CSV table of C-alpha atoms in Angstrom, one decimal:
chain,number,residue,atom,x,y,z
A,1386,UNK,CA,0.0,0.0,0.0
A,1387,UNK,CA,1.4,3.4,-1.0
A,1388,UNK,CA,0.0,5.6,1.7
A,1389,UNK,CA,1.4,8.8,0.1
A,1390,UNK,CA,-0.9,8.3,-2.9
A,1391,UNK,CA,-3.8,8.4,-0.4
A,1392,UNK,CA,-3.0,11.8,1.0
A,1393,UNK,CA,-4.4,15.1,0.0
A,1394,UNK,CA,-1.7,17.5,1.2
A,1395,UNK,CA,-3.6,20.3,2.6
A,1396,UNK,CA,-3.3,24.0,3.7
A,1397,UNK,CA,-6.6,25.7,4.2
A,1398,UNK,CA,-5.9,28.3,6.9
A,1399,UNK,CA,-7.0,31.8,5.9
A,1400,UNK,CA,-3.6,33.4,6.4
A,1401,UNK,CA,-1.7,30.9,4.2
A,1402,UNK,CA,0.9,32.8,2.3
A,1403,UNK,CA,2.0,32.0,-1.3
A,1404,UNK,CA,5.4,30.8,0.0
A,1405,UNK,CA,3.6,28.2,2.1
A,1406,UNK,CA,1.6,27.1,-0.8
A,1407,UNK,CA,4.8,26.8,-2.9
A,1408,UNK,CA,6.3,24.6,-0.2
A,1409,UNK,CA,3.1,22.5,-0.1
A,1410,UNK,CA,3.4,21.9,-3.8
A,1411,UNK,CA,7.1,21.0,-3.6
A,1412,UNK,CA,6.4,18.6,-0.7
A,1413,UNK,CA,3.5,17.0,-2.6
A,1414,UNK,CA,5.7,16.4,-5.6
A,1415,UNK,CA,8.6,15.0,-3.6
A,1416,UNK,CA,6.5,12.5,-1.7
A,1417,UNK,CA,4.0,11.7,-4.4
A,1418,UNK,CA,0.8,12.7,-2.7
A,1419,UNK,CA,-2.5,12.4,-4.4
A,1420,UNK,CA,-3.3,16.1,-4.4
A,1421,UNK,CA,-2.6,19.5,-3.1
A,1422,UNK,CA,-5.7,20.8,-1.4
A,1423,UNK,CA,-6.0,24.6,-1.2
A,1424,UNK,CA,-8.5,27.4,-1.0
A,1425,UNK,CA,-9.9,28.7,-4.3
A,1426,UNK,CA,-7.6,31.7,-4.5
A,1427,UNK,CA,-4.6,29.4,-5.0
A,1428,UNK,CA,-6.1,26.9,-7.4
A,1429,UNK,CA,-4.9,28.6,-10.6
A,1430,UNK,CA,-1.3,29.0,-9.5
A,1431,UNK,CA,-1.1,25.5,-8.0
A,1432,UNK,CA,-2.6,23.9,-11.1
A,1433,UNK,CA,-0.2,25.9,-13.4
A,1434,UNK,CA,2.8,24.8,-11.4
A,1435,UNK,CA,1.9,21.1,-11.2
A,1436,UNK,CA,1.1,21.0,-14.9
A,1437,UNK,CA,4.2,22.8,-15.9
A,1438,UNK,CA,6.2,20.2,-14.0
A,1439,UNK,CA,4.2,17.3,-15.6
A,1440,UNK,CA,3.3,16.1,-12.1
A,1441,UNK,CA,0.9,13.3,-11.4
A,1442,UNK,CA,-0.2,15.3,-8.3
A,1443,UNK,CA,-3.7,16.7,-8.7
A,1444,UNK,CA,-5.0,20.1,-7.8
A,1445,UNK,CA,-7.9,20.1,-5.2
A,1446,UNK,CA,-10.0,23.1,-4.3
A,1447,UNK,CA,-12.4,23.4,-1.4
A,1448,UNK,CA,-15.8,24.9,-2.1
A,1449,UNK,CA,-18.3,26.5,0.3
A,1450,UNK,CA,-15.6,26.2,2.9
A,1451,UNK,CA,-15.7,25.9,5.8
A,1452,UNK,CA,-19.3,26.5,6.8
A,1453,UNK,CA,-21.3,25.3,3.8
A,1454,UNK,CA,-24.0,27.8,4.8
A,1455,UNK,CA,-24.2,29.7,1.5
A,1456,UNK,CA,-26.8,28.8,-1.2
A,1457,UNK,CA,-26.2,26.0,-3.5
A,1458,UNK,CA,-26.1,28.5,-6.4
A,1459,UNK,CA,-23.1,30.2,-4.8
A,1460,UNK,CA,-21.4,26.8,-4.3
A,1461,UNK,CA,-22.2,26.0,-7.9
A,1462,UNK,CA,-20.5,29.2,-9.1
A,1463,UNK,CA,-17.5,28.6,-6.8
A,1464,UNK,CA,-17.1,25.0,-8.0
A,1465,UNK,CA,-17.3,26.1,-11.6
A,1466,UNK,CA,-14.7,28.8,-11.2
A,1467,UNK,CA,-12.4,26.2,-9.5
A,1468,UNK,CA,-12.8,23.8,-12.4
A,1469,UNK,CA,-12.1,26.6,-14.9
A,1470,UNK,CA,-9.0,27.6,-12.9
A,1471,UNK,CA,-7.6,24.0,-13.2
A,1472,UNK,CA,-8.9,22.0,-10.3
A,1473,UNK,CA,-8.9,18.3,-10.8
A,1474,UNK,CA,-10.9,17.7,-7.7
A,1475,UNK,CA,-13.2,19.7,-5.4
A,1476,UNK,CA,-14.2,19.2,-1.8
A,1477,UNK,CA,-17.5,21.0,-1.2
A,1478,UNK,CA,-19.2,21.5,2.2
A,1479,UNK,CA,-22.7,20.1,2.4
A,1480,UNK,CA,-25.6,22.1,4.0
A,1481,UNK,CA,-25.4,21.1,7.6
A,1482,UNK,CA,-29.1,21.6,8.6
A,1483,UNK,CA,-30.1,19.4,5.6
A,1484,UNK,CA,-27.5,16.8,6.6
A,1485,UNK,CA,-28.9,16.7,10.1
A,1486,UNK,CA,-32.4,16.3,8.8
A,1487,UNK,CA,-31.2,13.4,6.6
A,1488,UNK,CA,-33.6,14.3,3.8
A,1489,UNK,CA,-32.1,12.3,0.9
A,1490,UNK,CA,-34.3,14.1,-1.7
A,1491,UNK,CA,-33.2,17.6,-0.6
A,1492,UNK,CA,-29.5,16.5,-0.3
A,1493,UNK,CA,-29.5,14.8,-3.7
A,1494,UNK,CA,-30.9,17.9,-5.4
A,1495,UNK,CA,-28.2,20.1,-3.7
A,1496,UNK,CA,-25.4,17.7,-4.6
A,1497,UNK,CA,-26.6,17.2,-8.2
A,1498,UNK,CA,-26.7,20.9,-8.8
A,1499,UNK,CA,-23.0,21.4,-7.9
A,1500,UNK,CA,-21.8,18.2,-9.6
A,1501,UNK,CA,-23.6,18.9,-12.9
A,1502,UNK,CA,-22.4,22.5,-13.3
A,1503,UNK,CA,-18.8,21.8,-12.3
A,1504,UNK,CA,-18.5,18.7,-14.6
A,1505,UNK,CA,-19.8,20.8,-17.5
A,1506,UNK,CA,-16.4,22.5,-17.2
A,1507,UNK,CA,-14.4,19.4,-16.4
A,1508,UNK,CA,-16.1,16.1,-17.1
A,1509,UNK,CA,-13.4,14.3,-15.3
A,1510,UNK,CA,-13.7,16.3,-12.1
A,1511,UNK,CA,-13.5,14.3,-8.9
A,1512,UNK,CA,-16.1,15.6,-6.4
A,1513,UNK,CA,-16.1,15.1,-2.7
A,1514,UNK,CA,-18.8,16.2,-0.3
A,1515,UNK,CA,-17.9,17.1,3.3
A,1516,UNK,CA,-20.6,16.0,5.8
A,1517,UNK,CA,-19.2,17.0,9.2
A,1518,UNK,CA,-19.7,13.5,10.5
A,1519,UNK,CA,-18.6,14.5,14.1
A,1520,UNK,CA,-21.5,16.9,14.3
A,1521,UNK,CA,-24.0,14.5,12.7
A,1522,UNK,CA,-23.1,11.9,15.4
A,1523,UNK,CA,-23.0,14.3,18.3
A,1524,UNK,CA,-25.5,14.0,21.1
A,1525,UNK,CA,-27.7,11.4,19.4
A,1526,UNK,CA,-28.0,7.6,19.8
A,1527,UNK,CA,-26.3,5.2,17.4
A,1528,UNK,CA,-29.4,4.6,15.4
A,1529,UNK,CA,-30.0,8.3,14.6
A,1530,UNK,CA,-26.3,8.8,13.9
A,1531,UNK,CA,-26.3,6.0,11.4
A,1532,UNK,CA,-29.5,7.3,9.8
A,1533,UNK,CA,-27.9,10.6,9.2
A,1534,UNK,CA,-24.7,9.1,7.8
A,1535,UNK,CA,-26.6,6.7,5.6
A,1536,UNK,CA,-28.8,9.5,4.2
A,1537,UNK,CA,-25.7,11.6,3.3
A,1538,UNK,CA,-24.1,8.6,1.6
A,1539,UNK,CA,-27.2,7.7,-0.3
A,1540,UNK,CA,-27.6,11.3,-1.5
A,1541,UNK,CA,-24.0,11.4,-2.5
A,1542,UNK,CA,-24.3,8.2,-4.6
A,1543,UNK,CA,-27.5,9.4,-6.3
A,1544,UNK,CA,-26.1,12.9,-6.8
A,1545,UNK,CA,-23.0,11.8,-8.7
A,1546,UNK,CA,-20.5,12.5,-6.0
A,1547,UNK,CA,-17.2,10.4,-5.9
A,1548,UNK,CA,-16.3,10.6,-2.2
A,1549,UNK,CA,-18.0,11.3,1.1
A,1550,UNK,CA,-15.6,13.2,3.4
A,1551,UNK,CA,-15.8,13.3,7.2
A,1552,UNK,CA,-14.9,16.9,8.1
A,1553,UNK,CA,-13.7,20.4,7.3
A,1554,UNK,CA,-11.4,20.2,10.3
A,1555,UNK,CA,-12.8,23.6,11.3
A,1556,UNK,CA,-16.0,22.6,13.1
A,1557,UNK,CA,-16.1,22.6,16.9
A,1558,UNK,CA,-17.6,19.1,17.0
A,1559,UNK,CA,-14.3,17.6,15.8
A,1560,UNK,CA,-12.7,15.8,12.9
A,1561,UNK,CA,-12.5,12.3,11.7
A,1562,UNK,CA,-13.2,9.3,13.9
A,1563,UNK,CA,-12.9,5.6,13.3
A,1564,UNK,CA,-16.6,5.1,14.1
A,1565,UNK,CA,-17.7,7.7,11.5
A,1566,UNK,CA,-15.4,6.3,8.8
A,1567,UNK,CA,-16.7,2.8,9.5
A,1568,UNK,CA,-20.3,4.0,9.1
A,1569,UNK,CA,-19.5,5.9,6.0
A,1570,UNK,CA,-17.8,2.9,4.5
A,1571,UNK,CA,-20.7,0.7,5.4
A,1572,UNK,CA,-23.2,3.0,3.5
A,1573,UNK,CA,-21.0,4.5,0.7
A,1574,UNK,CA,-21.5,1.6,-1.6
A,1575,UNK,CA,-19.7,2.3,-4.9
A,1576,UNK,CA,-18.2,5.6,-3.9
A,1577,UNK,CA,-15.2,6.3,-1.7
A,1578,UNK,CA,-14.5,7.7,1.8
A,1579,UNK,CA,-12.2,10.5,2.7
A,1580,UNK,CA,-11.1,11.0,6.3
A,1581,UNK,CA,-10.0,14.5,7.4
A,1582,UNK,CA,-9.6,16.5,10.6
A,1583,UNK,CA,-7.1,15.5,13.3
A,1584,UNK,CA,-5.0,13.1,11.3
A,1585,UNK,CA,-1.5,14.0,12.4
A,1586,UNK,CA,0.5,10.8,12.7
A,1587,UNK,CA,1.2,7.6,10.9
A,1588,UNK,CA,-0.8,5.7,13.5
A,1589,UNK,CA,-3.8,8.1,13.0
A,1590,UNK,CA,-3.6,7.5,9.3
A,1591,UNK,CA,-3.5,3.8,9.6
A,1592,UNK,CA,-6.5,3.8,11.9
A,1593,UNK,CA,-8.5,5.6,9.3
A,1594,UNK,CA,-7.4,3.4,6.5
A,1595,UNK,CA,-8.2,0.3,8.5
A,1596,UNK,CA,-11.6,1.7,9.2
A,1597,UNK,CA,-12.2,2.1,5.4
A,1598,UNK,CA,-10.9,5.4,4.3
A,1599,UNK,CA,-9.6,5.6,0.7
A,1600,UNK,CA,-8.2,9.1,1.0
A,1601,UNK,CA,-6.8,11.2,3.8
A,1602,UNK,CA,-6.9,14.9,4.1
A,1603,UNK,CA,-4.2,16.3,6.3
A,1604,UNK,CA,-1.6,19.0,6.7
A,1605,UNK,CA,0.8,16.6,8.3
A,1606,UNK,CA,1.4,14.4,5.2
A,1607,UNK,CA,5.1,14.7,5.3
A,1608,UNK,CA,5.3,13.6,9.0
A,1609,UNK,CA,3.0,10.7,8.2
A,1610,UNK,CA,5.1,9.4,5.3
A,1611,UNK,CA,8.3,9.9,7.3
A,1612,UNK,CA,6.7,7.9,10.1
A,1613,UNK,CA,6.0,5.2,7.5
A,1614,UNK,CA,9.6,5.3,6.5
A,1615,UNK,CA,10.7,5.0,10.1
A,1616,UNK,CA,8.4,2.1,10.8
A,1617,UNK,CA,9.8,0.2,7.7
A,1618,UNK,CA,13.4,1.2,8.4
A,1619,UNK,CA,13.5,3.2,5.2
A,1620,UNK,CA,15.5,6.3,4.7
A,1621,UNK,CA,14.0,7.6,1.4
A,1622,UNK,CA,12.4,10.6,3.1
């Protein structure tokens, strides 16, 4: 298993400077991460750099981040702009009240709107929806938590989304958990699961992968792969 190819190397803080983003891109290329995940203002420059270097690393943009509280029309525009700017992948934040309600029809309509418009620009665009799983599972019993997760996954499948993603990493309820990833994997069917939020070590990463995650979103990607090298006795990093 090539854990590096499962990592979206991420920098989403509001104060991120262009020098930090350049470092992020360099690190992603050195270690062979799946993507560089950035805010929309950096998508064009990241995409241009990666393509100029003929890199296999993809450009990923967040959309509706971090609250997901704007209208789906606004998210649609943001997703379309990201695709035009060169994003290969987008991670958009779902509408949290709708996710809590677990109304598959409403969620499917929201997801489909974003997917359809963004893929009109880039038919190969990989789309991930962030569901804030920690909040969906907070202060409710296991049955209700699973109902909410299952509804989000069903809507994602029917809405043409490629991944369900645990968290923005910005919500007070918390980030990824083994329990959430397991539930998402159980209900995701043909689509994939991305774990993000609080994944800082190799052991954290492996717990998420063992729970069923296909992709990891983290700012500590270098530390994680260096931990892998240490565990295996390698010195390549």
